[in-house]
Coordinates of C-alpha atoms (C1' of nucleotides) in Angstrom, one line a residue:
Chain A
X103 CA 90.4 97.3 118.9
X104 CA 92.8 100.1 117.4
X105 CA 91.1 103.3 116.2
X106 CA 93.0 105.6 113.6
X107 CA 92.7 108.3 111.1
X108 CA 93.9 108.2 107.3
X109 CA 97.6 110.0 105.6
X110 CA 97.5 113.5 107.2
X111 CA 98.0 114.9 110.9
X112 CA 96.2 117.9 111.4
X113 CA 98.4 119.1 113.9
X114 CA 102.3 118.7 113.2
X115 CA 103.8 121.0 111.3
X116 CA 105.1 118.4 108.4
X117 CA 103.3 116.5 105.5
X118 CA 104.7 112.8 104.9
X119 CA 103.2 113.5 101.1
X120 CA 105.3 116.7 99.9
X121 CA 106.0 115.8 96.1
X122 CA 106.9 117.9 93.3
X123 CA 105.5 118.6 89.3
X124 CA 106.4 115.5 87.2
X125 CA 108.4 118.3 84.8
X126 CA 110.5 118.8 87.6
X127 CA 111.4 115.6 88.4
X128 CA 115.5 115.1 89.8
X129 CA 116.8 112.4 91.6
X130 CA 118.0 114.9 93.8
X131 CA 114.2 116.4 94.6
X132 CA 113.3 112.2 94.7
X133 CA 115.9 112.0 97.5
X134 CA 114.5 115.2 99.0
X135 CA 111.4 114.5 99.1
X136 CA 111.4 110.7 100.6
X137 CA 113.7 111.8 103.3
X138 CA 111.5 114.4 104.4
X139 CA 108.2 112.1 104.3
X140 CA 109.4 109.4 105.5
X141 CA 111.0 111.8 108.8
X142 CA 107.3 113.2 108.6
X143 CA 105.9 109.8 108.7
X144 CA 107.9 108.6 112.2
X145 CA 106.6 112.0 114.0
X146 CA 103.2 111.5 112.7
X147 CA 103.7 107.3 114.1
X148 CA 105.0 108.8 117.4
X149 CA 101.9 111.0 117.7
X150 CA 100.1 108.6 117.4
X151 CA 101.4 106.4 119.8
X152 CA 101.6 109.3 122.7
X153 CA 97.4 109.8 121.5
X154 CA 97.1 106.0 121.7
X155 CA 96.3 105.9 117.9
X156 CA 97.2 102.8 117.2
X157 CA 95.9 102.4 113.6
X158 CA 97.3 104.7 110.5
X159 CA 96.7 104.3 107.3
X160 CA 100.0 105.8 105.3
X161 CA 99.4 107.9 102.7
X162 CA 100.7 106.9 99.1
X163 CA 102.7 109.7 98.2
X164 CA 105.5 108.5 100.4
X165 CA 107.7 107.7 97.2
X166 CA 106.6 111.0 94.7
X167 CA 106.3 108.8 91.4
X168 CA 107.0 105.7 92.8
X169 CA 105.1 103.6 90.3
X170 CA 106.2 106.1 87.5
X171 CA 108.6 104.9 84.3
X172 CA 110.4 108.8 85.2
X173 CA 111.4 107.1 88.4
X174 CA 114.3 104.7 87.8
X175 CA 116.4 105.6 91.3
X176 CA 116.6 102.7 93.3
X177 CA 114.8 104.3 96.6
X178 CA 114.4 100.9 98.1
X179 CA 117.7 100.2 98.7
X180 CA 118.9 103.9 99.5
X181 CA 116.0 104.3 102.3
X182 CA 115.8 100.5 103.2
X183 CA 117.0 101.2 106.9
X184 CA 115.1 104.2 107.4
X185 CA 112.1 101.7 106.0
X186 CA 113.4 99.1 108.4
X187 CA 113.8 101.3 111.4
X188 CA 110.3 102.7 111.1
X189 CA 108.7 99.5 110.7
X190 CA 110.8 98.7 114.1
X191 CA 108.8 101.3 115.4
X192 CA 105.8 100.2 114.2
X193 CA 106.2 96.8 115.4
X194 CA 107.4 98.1 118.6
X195 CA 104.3 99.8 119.5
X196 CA 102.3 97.4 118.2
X197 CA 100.7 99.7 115.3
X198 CA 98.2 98.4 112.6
X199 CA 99.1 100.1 109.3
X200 CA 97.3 100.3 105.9
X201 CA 97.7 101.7 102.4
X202 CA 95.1 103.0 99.9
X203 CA 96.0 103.1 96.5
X204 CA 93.9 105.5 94.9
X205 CA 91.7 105.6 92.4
X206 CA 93.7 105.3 89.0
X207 CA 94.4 101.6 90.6
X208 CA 91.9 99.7 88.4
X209 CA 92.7 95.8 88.2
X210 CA 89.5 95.1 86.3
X211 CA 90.0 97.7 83.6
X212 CA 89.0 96.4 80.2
X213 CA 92.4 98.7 78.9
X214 CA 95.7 96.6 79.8
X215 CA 98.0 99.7 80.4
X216 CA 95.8 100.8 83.0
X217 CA 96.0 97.1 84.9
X218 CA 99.3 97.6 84.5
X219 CA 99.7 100.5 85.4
X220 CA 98.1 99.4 88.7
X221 CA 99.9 96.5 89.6
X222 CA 102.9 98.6 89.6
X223 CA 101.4 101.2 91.6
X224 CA 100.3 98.2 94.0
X225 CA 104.0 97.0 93.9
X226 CA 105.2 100.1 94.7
X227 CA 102.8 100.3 98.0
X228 CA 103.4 96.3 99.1
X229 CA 107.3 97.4 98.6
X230 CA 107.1 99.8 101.6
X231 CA 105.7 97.6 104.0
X232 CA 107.7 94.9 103.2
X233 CA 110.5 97.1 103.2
X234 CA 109.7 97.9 106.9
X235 CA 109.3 94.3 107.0
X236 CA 105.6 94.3 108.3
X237 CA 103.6 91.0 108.5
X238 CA 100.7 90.4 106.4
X239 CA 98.4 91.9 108.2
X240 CA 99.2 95.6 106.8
X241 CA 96.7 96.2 104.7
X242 CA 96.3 97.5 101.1
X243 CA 92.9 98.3 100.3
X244 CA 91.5 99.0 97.2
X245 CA 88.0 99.4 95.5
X246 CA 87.0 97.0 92.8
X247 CA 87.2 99.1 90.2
X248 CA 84.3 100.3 87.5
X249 CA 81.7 98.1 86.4
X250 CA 81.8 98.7 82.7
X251 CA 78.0 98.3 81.9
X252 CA 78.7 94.5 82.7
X253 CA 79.4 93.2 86.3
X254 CA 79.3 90.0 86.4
X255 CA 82.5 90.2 83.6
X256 CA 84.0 92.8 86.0
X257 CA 84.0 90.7 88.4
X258 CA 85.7 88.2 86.5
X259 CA 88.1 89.6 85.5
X260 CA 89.4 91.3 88.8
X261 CA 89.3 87.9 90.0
X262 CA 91.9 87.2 87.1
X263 CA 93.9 90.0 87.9
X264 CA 94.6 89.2 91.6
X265 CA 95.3 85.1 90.6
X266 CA 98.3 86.8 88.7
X267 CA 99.7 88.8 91.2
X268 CA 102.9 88.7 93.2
X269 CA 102.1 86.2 96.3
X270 CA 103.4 89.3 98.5
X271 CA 100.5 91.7 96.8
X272 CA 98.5 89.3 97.2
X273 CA 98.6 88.7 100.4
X274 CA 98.2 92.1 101.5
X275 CA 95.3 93.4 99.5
X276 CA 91.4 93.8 100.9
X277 CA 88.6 94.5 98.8
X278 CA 86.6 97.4 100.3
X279 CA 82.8 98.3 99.3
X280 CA 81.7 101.2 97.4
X281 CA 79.4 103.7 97.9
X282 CA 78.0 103.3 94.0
X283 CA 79.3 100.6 92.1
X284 CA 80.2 97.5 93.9
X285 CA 78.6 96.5 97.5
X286 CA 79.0 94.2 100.4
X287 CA 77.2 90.9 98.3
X288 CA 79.6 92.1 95.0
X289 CA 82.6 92.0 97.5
X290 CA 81.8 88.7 98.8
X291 CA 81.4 87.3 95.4
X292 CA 85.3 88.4 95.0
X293 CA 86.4 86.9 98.2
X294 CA 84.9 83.3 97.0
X295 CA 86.8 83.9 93.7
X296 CA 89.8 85.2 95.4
X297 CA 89.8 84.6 99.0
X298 CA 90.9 88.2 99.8
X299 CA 89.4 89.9 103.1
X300 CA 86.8 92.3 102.7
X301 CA 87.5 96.1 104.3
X302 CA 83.9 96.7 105.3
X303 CA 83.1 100.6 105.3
X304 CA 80.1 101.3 107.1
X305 CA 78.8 104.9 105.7
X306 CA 79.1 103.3 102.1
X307 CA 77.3 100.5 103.1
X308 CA 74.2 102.4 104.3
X309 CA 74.6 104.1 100.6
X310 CA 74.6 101.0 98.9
X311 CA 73.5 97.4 100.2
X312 CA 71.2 94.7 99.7
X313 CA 69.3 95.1 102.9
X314 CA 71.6 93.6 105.1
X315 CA 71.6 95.2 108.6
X316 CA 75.0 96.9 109.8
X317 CA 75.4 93.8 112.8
X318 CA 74.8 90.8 110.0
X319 CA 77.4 93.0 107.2
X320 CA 79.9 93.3 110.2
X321 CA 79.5 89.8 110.7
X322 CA 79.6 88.6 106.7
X323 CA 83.0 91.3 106.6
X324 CA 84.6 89.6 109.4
X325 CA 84.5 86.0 108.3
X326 CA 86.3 86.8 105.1
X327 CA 89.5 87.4 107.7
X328 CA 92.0 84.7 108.3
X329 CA 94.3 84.6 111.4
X330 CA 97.5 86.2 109.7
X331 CA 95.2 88.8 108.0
X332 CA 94.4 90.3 111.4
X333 CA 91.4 91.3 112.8
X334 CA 88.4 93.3 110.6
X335 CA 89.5 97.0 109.3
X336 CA 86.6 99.2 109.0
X337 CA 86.3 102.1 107.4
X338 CA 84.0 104.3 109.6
X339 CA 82.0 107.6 109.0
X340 CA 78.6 108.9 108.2
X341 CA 77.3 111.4 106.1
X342 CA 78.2 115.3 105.8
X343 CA 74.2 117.1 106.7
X344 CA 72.9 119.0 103.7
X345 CA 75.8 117.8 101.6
X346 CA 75.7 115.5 98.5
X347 CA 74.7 112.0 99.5
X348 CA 78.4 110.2 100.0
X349 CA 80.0 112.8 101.5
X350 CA 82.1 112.3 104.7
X351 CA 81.0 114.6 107.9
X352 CA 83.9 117.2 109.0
X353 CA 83.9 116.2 112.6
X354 CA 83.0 112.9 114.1
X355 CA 79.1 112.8 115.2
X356 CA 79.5 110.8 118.5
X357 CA 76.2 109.5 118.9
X358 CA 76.3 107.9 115.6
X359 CA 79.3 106.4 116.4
X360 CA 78.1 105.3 119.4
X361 CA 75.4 104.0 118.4
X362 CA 77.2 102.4 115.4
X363 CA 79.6 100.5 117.9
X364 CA 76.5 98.9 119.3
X365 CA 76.0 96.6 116.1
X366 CA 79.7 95.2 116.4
X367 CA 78.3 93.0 119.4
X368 CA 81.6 90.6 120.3
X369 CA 83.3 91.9 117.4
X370 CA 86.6 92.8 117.3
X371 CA 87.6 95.4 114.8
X372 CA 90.3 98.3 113.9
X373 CA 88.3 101.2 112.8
X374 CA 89.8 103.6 110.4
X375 CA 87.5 107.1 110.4
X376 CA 87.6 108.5 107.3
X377 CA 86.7 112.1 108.9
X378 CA 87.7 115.6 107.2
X379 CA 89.6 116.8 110.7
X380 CA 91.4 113.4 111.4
X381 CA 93.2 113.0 114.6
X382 CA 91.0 115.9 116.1
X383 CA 87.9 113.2 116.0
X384 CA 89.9 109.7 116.1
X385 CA 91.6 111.6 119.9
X386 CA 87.2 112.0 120.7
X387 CA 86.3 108.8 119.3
X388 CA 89.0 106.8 121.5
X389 CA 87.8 109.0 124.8
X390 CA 84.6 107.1 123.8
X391 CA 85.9 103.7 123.2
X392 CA 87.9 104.1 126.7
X393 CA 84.4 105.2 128.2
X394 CA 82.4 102.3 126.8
X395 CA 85.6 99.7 127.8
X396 CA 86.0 98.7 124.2
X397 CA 89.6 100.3 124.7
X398 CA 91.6 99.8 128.1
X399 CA 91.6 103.1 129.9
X400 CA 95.1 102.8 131.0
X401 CA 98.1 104.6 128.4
X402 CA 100.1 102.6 126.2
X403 CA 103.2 102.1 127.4
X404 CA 105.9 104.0 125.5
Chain B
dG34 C1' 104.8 136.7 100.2
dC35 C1' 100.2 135.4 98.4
dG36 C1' 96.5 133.8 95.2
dT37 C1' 95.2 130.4 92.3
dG38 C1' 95.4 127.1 88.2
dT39 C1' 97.0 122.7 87.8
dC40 C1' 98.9 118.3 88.8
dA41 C1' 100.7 110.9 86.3
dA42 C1' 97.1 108.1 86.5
dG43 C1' 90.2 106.1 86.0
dT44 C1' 85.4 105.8 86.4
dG45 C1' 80.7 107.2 86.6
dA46 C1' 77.3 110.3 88.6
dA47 C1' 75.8 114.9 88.6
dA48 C1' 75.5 119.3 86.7
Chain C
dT156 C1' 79.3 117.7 77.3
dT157 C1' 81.8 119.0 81.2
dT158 C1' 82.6 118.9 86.0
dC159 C1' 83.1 116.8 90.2
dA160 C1' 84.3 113.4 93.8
dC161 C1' 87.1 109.9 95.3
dT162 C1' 91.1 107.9 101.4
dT163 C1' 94.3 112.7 101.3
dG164 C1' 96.1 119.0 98.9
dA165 C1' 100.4 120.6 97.5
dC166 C1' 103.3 122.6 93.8
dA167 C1' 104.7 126.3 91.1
dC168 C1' 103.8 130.1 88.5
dG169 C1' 102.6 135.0 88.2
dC170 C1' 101.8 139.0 90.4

DNA sequence: GCGTGTCAAGTGAAA
DNA sequence: TTTCACTTGACACGC
């Protein structure tokens, strides 16, 4: 089990997502930027590893514009070592990594530019970690997209979009539940038309599900996993009090975690907490694991 | 320097 | 009809 916290450290004085206005665009400031986020990213990794963080997900501003026409520099080869020789850290330390594309990646859009848009934005993100040369069980996870007053064709034609893919993208992409639109039974629906793993995400499960309790939709989640997927990424948190329903709590509540963890049973999982003050809760959440013996007690080596 | 409107991109719920 | 939220604020202009 590997617990980790999503794109930004709190406490480091860099960002590994500094971009710049599209109407500014150079490939000078391209160069700029990259070398500074991707520098940001391997002080943000060795954080991590001193913390015993062992899961980040990397945020996907890396490349500013990498899936844009404006961008025509050819970035992978220019940072391919400094790609390579993070992805030695990674490998080193024995780091699970993920991606998120966000939400203008739509592969079951009804308009063709936007599913095209998003398979280059999806390229863009599986070049990165193959760049760094990571095996397949880096993760990019994505939502299945809207639901068009017709799911059943949604569903369809998501399926259609991944059979099309790059093997590479394919390989590497999770379908994660939604809090509104698609749910754990929609996302295994996906997996039988597409075989891809399911990212399971606790807090918008308990928004939206078909009655399944959290031990059985752990379980369900997990099967969808092969061997060279890895084992189950979560997406943990639970919901902000006196907020809008669906919003993610500022600092981790550690008796719902705890009692959250009691539902895994023998499962193994990486768990991802999608919490406002990141590595401040992921540093109290892993005191906890260590407590309970979920995590050894002992440091990683370094 | 600091405050703040806006930023490449989609969708659907809430206001 | 418009705003807001989403895995994550940061840029850049105007004062």
């Amino acid at each position: 089990m590997k617990i980790g916290y999503p794109c930004i450290n709190e406490t480091l004085p860099c960002s590994s997502a500094t971009t710049f206005r599209l109407a500014s665009y150079s490939e000078e400031r391209l160069i700029q930027a990259v070398t500074n986020n991707l520098a940001c990213l391997q002080q943000i990794l060795e954080f991590n590893v001193q913390h015993g963080l062992l899961f980040f997900r990397m945020s996907s501003d890396l490349v500013p514009f990498g899936s844009h026409p404006v961008n025509t520099f050819n970035w992978q080869d220019y940072f391919k070592p400094t790609f390579a020789a993070i992805g030695q850290y990674i490998k080193q330390n024995n780091l699970r990594i993920s991606m998120h594309p966000d939400q203008f990646v739509v592969l079951n859009s009804p308009t063709e530019h936007i599913v095209q848009n998003s398979f280059a934005e999806l390229a863009y993100q599986c070049a990165i970690m193959d760049l760094m040369e990571l095996n397949k069980s880096a993760k990019l996870q994505i939502h299945a997209g809207g639901v068009y007053g017709d799911k059943p064709n949604a569903i369809m034609r998501f399926a259609d979009a991944v059979q099309v893919l790059p093997d590479n993208i394919r390989a590497r992409l999770v379908v994660e539940n939604d809090d509104r639109s698609y749910s754990l039974q929609d996302c295994l629906e996906i997996h039988e038309r597409t075989n891809i793993p399911i990212l399971f995400d606790n807090f918008h499960h308990e928004c939206l599900n078909n009655g399944e309790p959290m031990a059985e939709a752990l379980r369900l989640a997990a099967q969808t996993w092969q061997p060279e997927d890895g084992i189950l990424m979560i997406d943990y948190s639970s919901q902000s009090p006196g907020d809008r329903k669906g919003k993610h709590i500022a600092h981790i509540q550690l008796d719902l975690f705890r009692e959250f963890l009691t539902h895994l049973q023998d499962l193994d999982v990486d768990i991802m907490l999608e919490i406002k003050d990141k590595e401040a809760s992921a540093v109290q959440a892993l005191a906890l694991l260590r407590e309970l013996g979920y995590v050894p007690a002992t440091e990683p080596v370094l």
